[in-house]
Amino acid sequence: MAEGFLYHSQQKKNLEERGKQYFNDLLTRSFFLQSSFVRKFVMHDLLNDLTKYVCADFYFRLKFDKRNCIPKTTCHFSFSFAYFSFAFTHDVRFFDRFRSLTYAKRLRSFVHITNNVMYLGFPCQFEIIDQLFSKLKFLHVLFINRDKNLKEVPNFVGDLKHFHSLDLSCTSIQKLPDSVGLLYNLLTLKLNCCQYLKELPSSLHKLTKLRCLEYEDTQVIKMPMHFRELKNLHVLSTFCVNRDTKVISSKQLGGLNLHGRLSINELQNIVNSLDALE
């Protein structure tokens, strides 16, 4: 979805259903294989080698691709390391290579592959993130999750108009800047397990294309104003009932076209049972 592969004017299915169909088609053709882990999938080694050969100039995987520098043609960048390996196996040269990303002007995705392992981040993290946000104007996908060193998101994140998917789960951020409301192409926003996050940005309602909003296991206990304007929202992990029903009440959920599961918190704040019914 983030790369725009699911749009088709002829089909009436929503993007999520279309994506599931495409994935299942690839699965039946053995492009993907079921992993021994539950709900995990892998690629066959030969197919993986083929795709790496075909896409060599556009993809770069830190630690796996044997190159001295990141090509300027790189469109998709990923990295993976854990805190226990970082302390002993990475030196200053690693960070120099990381900063060279700013020369990849076509970069569309920046992904940290966690494998469910927490890591402690790396020196000058904010400086590097600051550079990425300010220079890589065409990013579509940004996953920087499970990094406890990340405590702040630069205000000029709103300049990244091409953002489609943003995942900052399991970081130490306390809030997002209101400039997030300028990301009018954003489709997915994930903030799960951000244990210091206390509120959602007041400009959230401006993300009218947003389809997925997740913020489970945070300190958020109220919804921002005008939440009902998120008409394209399909996935919502949690809804918190506000004490001030004049600002936003539970009945606003009735105007959304949600799918899947939903947790509704702070139910003690419901004053009018008719609001709950709606």
Short mmCIF file of C-alpha atoms in Angstrom, two decimals:
data_model
loop_
_atom_site.label_atom_id
_atom_site.label_comp_id
_atom_site.label_asym_id
_atom_site.label_seq_id
_atom_site.Cartn_x
_atom_site.Cartn_y
_atom_site.Cartn_z
CA MET A 1 0.00 0.00 0.00
CA ALA A 2 2.78 2.42 0.92
CA GLU A 3 4.46 1.93 -2.45
CA GLY A 4 1.22 2.48 -4.38
CA PHE A 5 0.96 -1.06 -5.80
CA LEU A 6 -2.65 -1.60 -4.71
CA TYR A 7 -4.43 1.22 -6.54
CA HIS A 8 -6.62 0.11 -9.43
CA SER A 9 -9.51 2.18 -10.76
CA GLN A 10 -11.29 -0.90 -12.12
CA GLN A 11 -11.55 -2.78 -8.82
CA LYS A 12 -14.11 -2.03 -6.12
CA LYS A 13 -12.31 -3.84 -3.30
CA ASN A 14 -10.71 -1.68 -0.63
CA LEU A 15 -6.92 -1.49 -0.45
CA GLU A 16 -6.60 -3.92 2.46
CA GLU A 17 -8.66 -6.63 0.72
CA ARG A 18 -6.75 -6.10 -2.51
CA GLY A 19 -3.42 -6.37 -0.71
CA LYS A 20 -4.48 -9.62 0.95
CA GLN A 21 -5.55 -11.00 -2.43
CA TYR A 22 -2.23 -10.06 -4.06
CA PHE A 23 -0.27 -11.62 -1.22
CA ASN A 24 -2.27 -14.86 -1.37
CA ASP A 25 -1.70 -15.00 -5.14
CA LEU A 26 2.06 -14.74 -4.59
CA LEU A 27 1.82 -17.38 -1.87
CA THR A 28 0.04 -19.86 -4.16
CA ARG A 29 2.72 -19.28 -6.80
CA SER A 30 5.44 -20.06 -4.22
CA PHE A 31 6.86 -16.55 -4.43
CA PHE A 32 6.49 -16.63 -0.64
CA LEU A 33 6.70 -19.73 1.56
CA GLN A 34 5.16 -20.40 4.96
CA SER A 35 7.78 -20.11 7.69
CA SER A 36 8.11 -22.42 10.68
CA PHE A 37 7.18 -19.37 12.80
CA VAL A 38 3.49 -18.58 13.19
CA ARG A 39 2.24 -15.95 10.71
CA LYS A 40 5.70 -15.54 9.19
CA PHE A 41 6.67 -16.00 5.56
CA VAL A 42 9.99 -16.31 3.76
CA MET A 43 11.34 -16.39 0.22
CA HIS A 44 13.14 -19.36 -1.26
CA ASP A 45 16.90 -18.81 -1.40
CA LEU A 46 17.02 -19.02 -5.21
CA LEU A 47 14.20 -16.51 -5.62
CA ASN A 48 15.81 -14.25 -3.07
CA ASP A 49 19.10 -14.38 -4.98
CA LEU A 50 17.28 -13.55 -8.21
CA THR A 51 15.49 -10.54 -6.76
CA LYS A 52 18.73 -9.24 -5.24
CA TYR A 53 20.41 -9.57 -8.63
CA VAL A 54 17.61 -7.76 -10.48
CA CYS A 55 17.26 -4.98 -7.89
CA ALA A 56 20.90 -4.61 -6.87
CA ASP A 57 21.06 -0.89 -7.68
CA PHE A 58 17.88 0.01 -5.81
CA TYR A 59 18.03 -1.95 -2.55
CA PHE A 60 20.64 -1.85 0.18
CA ARG A 61 20.63 -4.01 3.32
CA LEU A 62 23.20 -2.98 5.89
CA LYS A 63 25.28 -5.93 7.20
CA PHE A 64 24.15 -8.18 4.33
CA ASP A 65 25.15 -6.32 1.17
CA LYS A 66 28.92 -6.37 0.78
CA ARG A 67 29.66 -2.83 -0.37
CA ASN A 68 31.84 -0.06 0.93
CA CYS A 69 29.22 2.64 0.46
CA ILE A 70 25.53 3.08 -0.23
CA PRO A 71 24.84 3.70 -3.96
CA LYS A 72 23.20 7.00 -4.85
CA THR A 73 20.58 5.01 -6.78
CA THR A 74 19.33 3.28 -3.60
CA CYS A 75 15.56 3.53 -3.20
CA HIS A 76 15.04 1.11 -0.30
CA PHE A 77 17.29 0.82 2.72
CA SER A 78 17.04 -1.59 5.66
CA PHE A 79 19.20 -2.48 8.63
CA SER A 80 19.06 -4.89 11.54
CA PHE A 81 21.11 -5.19 14.69
CA ALA A 82 20.58 -5.80 18.39
CA TYR A 83 22.12 -3.97 21.32
CA PHE A 84 24.26 -6.90 22.38
CA SER A 85 25.88 -7.24 18.97
CA PHE A 86 26.21 -3.50 18.42
CA ALA A 87 28.50 -2.90 21.40
CA PHE A 88 31.09 -5.40 20.21
CA THR A 89 30.89 -5.59 16.43
CA HIS A 90 30.23 -2.04 15.20
CA ASP A 91 32.72 0.80 15.10
CA VAL A 92 32.76 4.40 13.95
CA ARG A 93 32.92 3.43 10.29
CA PHE A 94 29.37 2.10 10.58
CA PHE A 95 28.02 5.56 11.32
CA ASP A 96 29.88 7.12 8.41
CA ARG A 97 28.18 4.64 6.11
CA PHE A 98 24.86 5.42 7.71
CA ARG A 99 25.20 9.15 7.04
CA SER A 100 25.98 8.50 3.39
CA LEU A 101 22.26 7.76 3.03
CA THR A 102 21.69 11.48 2.63
CA TYR A 103 23.27 11.21 -0.82
CA ALA A 104 20.62 8.69 -1.90
CA LYS A 105 18.18 11.36 -3.03
CA ARG A 106 15.75 8.78 -4.43
CA LEU A 107 15.36 6.95 -1.12
CA ARG A 108 11.74 5.91 -0.61
CA SER A 109 11.92 3.54 2.37
CA PHE A 110 14.00 3.43 5.54
CA VAL A 111 13.27 0.30 7.55
CA HIS A 112 14.68 -1.10 10.77
CA ILE A 113 14.04 -4.86 10.83
CA THR A 114 13.69 -5.74 14.50
CA ASN A 115 12.96 -9.49 14.61
CA ASN A 116 11.27 -8.69 17.94
CA VAL A 117 14.61 -7.76 19.57
CA MET A 118 15.01 -4.54 21.55
CA TYR A 119 18.12 -2.51 20.93
CA LEU A 120 19.55 0.58 22.54
CA GLY A 121 20.09 2.74 19.49
CA PHE A 122 23.37 4.32 18.51
CA PRO A 123 25.37 7.50 19.22
CA CYS A 124 24.19 10.75 17.60
CA GLN A 125 20.84 9.12 16.81
CA PHE A 126 18.88 12.37 16.78
CA GLU A 127 21.51 14.05 14.63
CA ILE A 128 21.23 11.30 12.02
CA ILE A 129 17.42 11.23 12.12
CA ASP A 130 17.47 15.02 11.81
CA GLN A 131 19.57 14.72 8.64
CA LEU A 132 17.32 12.05 7.19
CA PHE A 133 14.15 14.06 7.76
CA SER A 134 15.62 17.27 6.37
CA LYS A 135 17.29 15.91 3.24
CA LEU A 136 15.30 12.87 2.10
CA LYS A 137 12.19 14.56 0.77
CA PHE A 138 10.78 11.57 -1.11
CA LEU A 139 10.52 9.03 1.71
CA HIS A 140 7.34 6.92 1.53
CA VAL A 141 8.09 4.50 4.36
CA LEU A 142 9.86 5.09 7.68
CA PHE A 143 10.11 2.34 10.31
CA ILE A 144 12.24 3.25 13.34
CA ASN A 145 10.71 1.01 15.97
CA ARG A 146 12.05 -0.52 19.19
CA ASP A 147 14.62 2.22 19.62
CA LYS A 148 14.51 3.56 23.19
CA ASN A 149 16.99 6.31 22.30
CA LEU A 150 14.47 8.01 20.04
CA LYS A 151 12.72 10.55 22.27
CA GLU A 152 11.80 13.33 19.87
CA VAL A 153 10.51 13.74 16.33
CA PRO A 154 11.72 16.85 14.47
CA ASN A 155 9.03 19.44 13.82
CA PHE A 156 9.84 19.58 10.12
CA VAL A 157 8.59 16.00 9.68
CA GLY A 158 5.61 17.79 8.15
CA ASP A 159 7.79 18.66 5.15
CA LEU A 160 7.85 15.00 4.08
CA LYS A 161 4.69 15.24 2.00
CA HIS A 162 5.21 11.83 0.37
CA PHE A 163 5.03 9.85 3.63
CA HIS A 164 2.63 6.90 3.34
CA SER A 165 3.67 4.77 6.30
CA LEU A 166 5.23 5.81 9.62
CA ASP A 167 6.05 3.33 12.41
CA LEU A 168 7.60 4.65 15.63
CA SER A 169 6.43 1.81 17.87
CA CYS A 170 8.36 0.96 21.05
CA THR A 171 10.28 4.23 21.09
CA SER A 172 10.53 6.80 23.91
CA ILE A 173 8.66 9.63 22.21
CA GLN A 174 6.28 11.59 24.44
CA LYS A 175 4.37 13.31 21.67
CA LEU A 176 4.30 14.01 17.95
CA PRO A 177 4.60 17.57 16.63
CA ASP A 178 1.44 19.14 15.22
CA SER A 179 3.24 19.38 11.88
CA VAL A 180 2.28 15.70 11.45
CA GLY A 181 -1.07 17.07 10.28
CA LEU A 182 0.67 18.26 7.11
CA LEU A 183 1.36 14.66 6.02
CA TYR A 184 -1.81 14.58 3.92
CA ASN A 185 -0.72 11.40 2.05
CA LEU A 186 -0.15 9.37 5.23
CA LEU A 187 -1.98 6.01 5.17
CA THR A 188 -0.53 4.20 8.21
CA LEU A 189 0.58 5.52 11.60
CA LYS A 190 1.79 3.07 14.27
CA LEU A 191 2.76 4.15 17.79
CA ASN A 192 2.28 0.90 19.70
CA CYS A 193 4.11 0.41 23.02
CA CYS A 194 5.34 4.01 23.17
CA GLN A 195 5.05 3.95 26.95
CA TYR A 196 5.76 7.68 27.38
CA LEU A 197 3.27 8.84 24.73
CA LYS A 198 0.54 10.83 26.49
CA GLU A 199 -1.42 12.39 23.65
CA LEU A 200 -2.11 12.23 19.95
CA PRO A 201 -1.38 15.36 17.87
CA SER A 202 -4.25 17.87 17.79
CA SER A 203 -3.84 18.09 14.00
CA LEU A 204 -4.57 14.37 13.52
CA HIS A 205 -7.95 15.06 11.92
CA LYS A 206 -6.17 16.64 8.94
CA LEU A 207 -4.86 13.20 7.88
CA THR A 208 -7.98 12.51 5.84
CA LYS A 209 -6.34 9.65 3.89
CA LEU A 210 -5.28 7.79 7.05
CA ARG A 211 -6.39 4.14 6.95
CA CYS A 212 -4.58 2.64 9.95
CA LEU A 213 -3.96 4.16 13.39
CA GLU A 214 -2.46 2.02 16.15
CA TYR A 215 -1.33 3.17 19.60
CA GLU A 216 -1.81 0.24 21.95
CA ASP A 217 0.00 0.21 25.32
CA THR A 218 0.53 3.97 25.56
CA GLN A 219 -0.58 6.61 28.09
CA VAL A 220 -3.08 8.19 25.69
CA ILE A 221 -6.45 8.53 27.46
CA LYS A 222 -8.32 10.96 25.22
CA MET A 223 -8.98 11.50 21.54
CA PRO A 224 -8.10 14.72 19.69
CA MET A 225 -10.87 17.03 18.46
CA HIS A 226 -12.57 16.46 15.10
CA PHE A 227 -11.65 12.77 15.16
CA ARG A 228 -14.78 11.97 13.16
CA GLU A 229 -13.21 13.58 10.10
CA LEU A 230 -10.98 10.52 9.59
CA LYS A 231 -13.54 9.01 7.21
CA ASN A 232 -11.06 6.64 5.52
CA LEU A 233 -9.93 5.04 8.78
CA HIS A 234 -10.28 1.24 8.54
CA VAL A 235 -8.00 0.05 11.34
CA LEU A 236 -8.09 1.63 14.81
CA SER A 237 -6.47 -0.21 17.71
CA THR A 238 -7.95 1.84 20.55
CA PHE A 239 -10.61 4.47 21.16
CA CYS A 240 -10.59 6.43 24.41
CA VAL A 241 -13.87 7.95 25.60
CA ASN A 242 -13.28 11.58 26.55
CA ARG A 243 -14.64 13.07 29.75
CA ASP A 244 -15.70 16.20 27.93
CA THR A 245 -18.36 14.89 25.53
CA LYS A 246 -18.64 18.35 23.96
CA VAL A 247 -15.18 17.83 22.50
CA ILE A 248 -15.62 14.26 21.25
CA SER A 249 -17.96 11.51 22.34
CA SER A 250 -18.25 7.80 21.74
CA LYS A 251 -21.02 8.31 19.17
CA GLN A 252 -18.42 9.60 16.70
CA LEU A 253 -17.27 6.01 16.28
CA GLY A 254 -20.54 5.32 14.48
CA GLY A 255 -19.45 7.47 11.57
CA LEU A 256 -16.30 5.47 10.88
CA ASN A 257 -15.99 2.41 8.63
CA LEU A 258 -13.77 0.29 10.88
CA HIS A 259 -12.70 -3.31 10.34
CA GLY A 260 -11.19 -5.96 12.58
CA ARG A 261 -10.82 -5.59 16.35
CA LEU A 262 -11.18 -2.47 18.50
CA SER A 263 -10.52 -1.70 22.17
CA ILE A 264 -12.69 1.00 23.75
CA ASN A 265 -11.14 2.47 26.89
CA GLU A 266 -12.28 4.90 29.60
CA LEU A 267 -15.87 3.62 29.42
CA GLN A 268 -16.62 5.25 32.77
CA ASN A 269 -16.69 8.58 30.92
CA ILE A 270 -19.85 7.67 28.99
CA VAL A 271 -22.64 9.85 30.41
CA ASN A 272 -25.38 9.31 27.85
CA SER A 273 -26.16 5.70 26.91
CA LEU A 274 -27.53 6.92 23.55
CA ASP A 275 -24.03 8.05 22.62
CA ALA A 276 -22.79 4.51 23.21
CA LEU A 277 -25.67 3.11 21.12
CA GLU A 278 -24.77 5.32 18.18
#
